[in-house]
Amino acid sequence: LHEDIDLLVLNPVDYREIEPALREAQKAGVPVVVIDSQVSDSNLVACTIASDNYGAGVLCAEHLMNSCDSAKVALIEHASTKSGMDRIQGFCDTLALHPDYQIIGVRYQIKALIRRIAMPQMDRLLEQGIVPDAVMCLNDPSALGAMAALQEHGLLEKTAVYGVDGAPEAKSMISEGAMTATAAQSPIRLGQITAQTVYAILNGEDYEKEITVPVELVTKDNVNGYDMNGWQ
């Protein structure tokens, strides 16, 4: 680490691979603030600031159960991001006690958070003759990729698609009736809290070690109440 560094702010993509860097920072006495995700060992960081990722999955599952009496659900997840894993876990845990909602096939794991990876995964699932009633995706880009595949197979209108982020494009798709819902994060609020926490640490003031920022479910019923061209 550079000797002039007083604090590090990190947004880890792979919560496992970042651990060596965290240990190096701790050894050097440099506090680390992690945002928008979690790490494998919270003792290695001064503060973790993240959206309620588990709760995001819960909100999507609850909406699905309120929308239909039963469903076969496909999952698109990311095996390396703690935030993505928590979202899928919250969704699955909520459905677990309700046998009328079944996870079909395997969990289609992707190694990137972009739609061009999610689209062929969903396409392969459909080509196998496995047709879900709903798709739960770890984020909005993955949801948009799944939607593209469903559209090509003529199944988008029959399939509920859930994402997490609250991205402008996802809100647009919800407004048009193409996407079912997204659990919206607030990057603006995350940034504000991060700045406040950084100043507190550098000034030797009290601060919370773990901060969870609430999420909100965006559906066709409330999407017009959000900024369609930007983030929350």
Coordinates of C-alpha atoms in Angstrom, one line a residue:
L1 CA 0.0 0.0 0.0
H2 CA 1.1 3.5 -0.7
E3 CA 2.4 5.2 2.4
D4 CA 0.1 8.2 1.9
I5 CA -3.1 6.2 2.0
D6 CA -5.2 6.9 5.1
L7 CA -8.3 4.9 4.2
L8 CA -9.5 2.6 1.4
V9 CA -13.1 2.5 0.0
L10 CA -13.7 -0.8 -1.9
N11 CA -16.5 -2.3 -4.0
P12 CA -15.5 -5.9 -4.2
V13 CA -16.7 -8.0 -7.1
D14 CA -15.4 -11.3 -5.8
Y15 CA -15.8 -11.4 -2.0
R16 CA -13.3 -14.2 -1.7
E17 CA -10.5 -12.9 -3.9
I18 CA -10.4 -9.6 -2.1
E19 CA -9.4 -11.1 1.3
P20 CA -5.6 -10.9 0.7
A21 CA -5.8 -7.2 0.0
L22 CA -7.9 -6.7 3.1
R23 CA -5.3 -8.5 5.2
E24 CA -2.5 -6.3 3.7
A25 CA -4.5 -3.2 4.5
Q26 CA -5.1 -4.3 8.1
K27 CA -1.4 -5.1 8.5
A28 CA -0.6 -1.6 7.3
G29 CA -3.1 -0.1 9.7
V30 CA -5.3 1.3 6.9
P31 CA -9.0 1.1 7.6
V32 CA -11.2 -0.2 4.8
V33 CA -14.8 0.7 4.0
V34 CA -16.6 -1.8 1.8
I35 CA -19.7 -0.6 -0.1
D36 CA -22.4 -2.3 -2.1
S37 CA -21.4 -5.8 -1.0
Q38 CA -20.1 -7.8 1.8
V39 CA -16.8 -9.6 2.4
S40 CA -16.1 -13.1 3.8
D41 CA -14.6 -11.8 7.0
S42 CA -16.1 -8.6 8.3
N43 CA -13.3 -8.3 11.0
L44 CA -11.0 -7.3 8.2
V45 CA -12.9 -4.1 7.4
A46 CA -13.8 -1.0 9.4
C47 CA -17.3 -0.7 8.0
T48 CA -19.6 -2.5 5.6
I49 CA -22.2 -0.4 3.8
A50 CA -24.6 -2.4 1.6
S51 CA -28.2 -2.5 0.5
D52 CA -30.5 -5.0 2.1
N53 CA -29.7 -7.7 -0.5
Y54 CA -31.4 -10.5 1.4
G55 CA -34.5 -8.4 1.8
A56 CA -34.5 -7.6 -1.9
G57 CA -34.9 -11.3 -2.6
V58 CA -37.7 -11.5 0.0
L59 CA -39.6 -8.7 -1.6
C60 CA -39.5 -10.3 -5.0
A61 CA -40.6 -13.7 -3.6
E62 CA -43.5 -12.1 -1.7
H63 CA -44.6 -10.3 -4.8
L64 CA -44.6 -13.5 -6.8
M65 CA -46.7 -15.3 -4.1
N66 CA -49.2 -12.4 -4.1
S67 CA -49.4 -12.6 -7.8
C68 CA -50.1 -16.3 -8.4
D69 CA -51.0 -19.4 -6.5
S70 CA -48.1 -21.5 -7.8
A71 CA -45.1 -21.2 -10.0
K72 CA -42.1 -22.9 -11.4
V73 CA -39.1 -20.6 -11.0
A74 CA -35.7 -20.5 -12.7
L75 CA -32.8 -18.7 -11.0
I76 CA -29.9 -16.7 -12.5
E77 CA -27.3 -16.1 -9.8
H78 CA -23.6 -15.1 -9.5
A79 CA -21.5 -17.5 -7.3
S80 CA -18.8 -15.0 -6.5
T81 CA -20.7 -11.9 -5.2
K82 CA -22.0 -12.0 -1.7
S83 CA -24.6 -9.5 -2.5
G84 CA -25.9 -11.5 -5.4
M85 CA -25.9 -14.7 -3.4
D86 CA -27.8 -13.0 -0.6
R87 CA -30.5 -11.8 -3.0
I88 CA -31.1 -15.3 -4.4
Q89 CA -31.0 -16.8 -0.9
G90 CA -33.6 -14.4 0.4
F91 CA -35.8 -15.3 -2.5
C92 CA -35.4 -19.0 -2.0
D93 CA -35.8 -19.0 1.7
T94 CA -39.1 -17.1 1.4
L95 CA -40.5 -19.7 -1.1
A96 CA -39.1 -22.7 0.8
L97 CA -42.1 -23.2 3.1
H98 CA -44.5 -23.0 0.2
P99 CA -44.4 -26.2 -2.0
D100 CA -46.5 -24.7 -4.7
Y101 CA -43.5 -22.6 -5.7
Q102 CA -40.8 -24.8 -7.1
I103 CA -37.2 -24.0 -8.2
I104 CA -36.9 -26.0 -11.5
G105 CA -33.7 -27.2 -13.2
V106 CA -30.4 -26.0 -11.8
R107 CA -29.2 -22.6 -10.7
Y108 CA -27.8 -21.0 -13.8
Q109 CA -24.6 -19.4 -12.5
I110 CA -23.0 -16.6 -14.5
K111 CA -19.5 -15.2 -14.0
A112 CA -20.4 -11.7 -15.2
L113 CA -23.2 -9.3 -14.4
I114 CA -24.2 -8.5 -17.9
R115 CA -27.1 -9.4 -20.1
R116 CA -25.1 -11.1 -22.9
I117 CA -24.1 -13.8 -20.4
A118 CA -27.5 -14.3 -18.9
M119 CA -29.3 -14.4 -22.3
P120 CA -27.6 -17.7 -23.6
Q121 CA -28.1 -19.3 -20.1
M122 CA -31.8 -18.7 -20.3
D123 CA -31.8 -19.7 -24.0
R124 CA -30.3 -23.1 -23.1
L125 CA -32.8 -23.7 -20.4
L126 CA -35.7 -23.1 -22.8
E127 CA -34.1 -25.2 -25.5
Q128 CA -34.2 -28.1 -23.0
G129 CA -37.9 -27.8 -22.8
I130 CA -37.8 -26.3 -19.3
V131 CA -40.3 -23.4 -19.3
P132 CA -40.5 -21.4 -16.1
D133 CA -43.5 -19.4 -14.9
A134 CA -41.1 -16.9 -13.3
V135 CA -37.4 -16.0 -13.4
M136 CA -35.5 -14.5 -10.4
C137 CA -32.3 -12.8 -11.4
L138 CA -29.5 -11.5 -9.2
N139 CA -29.6 -8.0 -10.9
D140 CA -31.3 -6.0 -13.6
P141 CA -28.7 -6.7 -16.4
S142 CA -29.2 -10.4 -15.9
A143 CA -33.0 -9.9 -15.9
L144 CA -32.8 -8.0 -19.2
G145 CA -30.7 -10.8 -20.7
A146 CA -33.3 -13.4 -19.5
M147 CA -36.1 -11.3 -21.0
A148 CA -34.3 -11.1 -24.4
A149 CA -34.2 -14.9 -24.5
L150 CA -37.8 -15.3 -23.4
Q151 CA -38.8 -12.8 -26.1
E152 CA -37.1 -14.8 -28.8
H153 CA -39.0 -17.9 -27.7
G154 CA -42.3 -16.0 -27.5
L155 CA -42.6 -16.5 -23.8
L156 CA -41.9 -13.1 -22.3
E157 CA -45.6 -12.2 -21.9
K158 CA -46.2 -15.4 -20.0
T159 CA -43.3 -15.2 -17.7
A160 CA -42.8 -13.1 -14.6
V161 CA -39.2 -11.6 -14.5
Y162 CA -37.7 -10.2 -11.3
G163 CA -34.4 -8.3 -10.9
V164 CA -32.6 -6.3 -8.4
D165 CA -31.1 -2.8 -8.8
G166 CA -33.8 -0.3 -9.9
A167 CA -31.8 0.6 -13.0
P168 CA -33.4 3.1 -15.4
E169 CA -33.8 0.6 -18.1
A170 CA -35.5 -1.9 -15.8
K171 CA -37.9 0.8 -14.6
S172 CA -38.7 1.5 -18.3
M173 CA -39.4 -2.2 -19.0
I174 CA -41.7 -2.4 -15.9
S175 CA -43.5 0.7 -17.1
E176 CA -44.0 -0.9 -20.5
G177 CA -45.3 -4.1 -18.9
A178 CA -42.4 -6.3 -20.1
M179 CA -40.7 -6.8 -16.7
T180 CA -42.5 -7.7 -13.5
A181 CA -40.5 -6.0 -10.8
T182 CA -37.1 -4.9 -9.5
A183 CA -36.0 -4.4 -5.9
A184 CA -34.5 -1.0 -6.1
Q185 CA -31.3 0.0 -4.4
S186 CA -30.3 3.6 -3.8
P187 CA -26.8 4.3 -5.0
I188 CA -27.2 7.9 -4.1
R189 CA -28.0 7.0 -0.5
L190 CA -25.2 4.5 -0.4
G191 CA -22.8 7.2 -1.6
Q192 CA -24.0 9.7 1.0
I193 CA -23.7 7.3 3.9
T194 CA -20.2 6.2 2.7
A195 CA -19.0 9.8 2.6
Q196 CA -20.4 10.4 6.1
T197 CA -18.7 7.3 7.5
V198 CA -15.4 8.0 5.9
Y199 CA -15.3 11.5 7.5
A200 CA -16.2 9.9 10.9
I201 CA -13.4 7.4 10.7
L202 CA -10.8 9.9 9.6
N203 CA -11.9 12.3 12.4
G204 CA -11.9 9.6 15.1
E205 CA -15.6 9.9 15.6
D206 CA -18.1 7.1 16.4
Y207 CA -19.6 5.1 13.4
E208 CA -21.5 2.0 12.8
K209 CA -19.5 -1.1 11.7
E210 CA -22.4 -2.5 9.6
I211 CA -24.9 -0.3 7.8
T212 CA -27.8 -1.8 5.8
V213 CA -29.7 0.5 3.4
P214 CA -33.3 -0.5 2.8
V215 CA -34.6 -1.4 -0.7
E216 CA -37.9 -0.9 -2.3
L217 CA -39.9 -3.0 -4.8
V218 CA -40.7 -1.2 -8.0
T219 CA -43.7 -2.6 -9.9
K220 CA -46.1 -1.4 -12.5
D221 CA -48.3 0.0 -9.7
N222 CA -45.6 2.4 -8.4
V223 CA -43.0 2.8 -11.1
N224 CA -44.3 6.3 -12.1
G225 CA -43.2 7.5 -8.7
Y226 CA -39.6 6.9 -9.5
D227 CA -37.1 8.8 -11.7
M228 CA -37.3 6.9 -14.9
N229 CA -34.0 8.4 -16.3
G230 CA -31.8 8.0 -13.3
W231 CA -31.2 6.2 -10.0
Q232 CA -32.7 6.6 -6.6

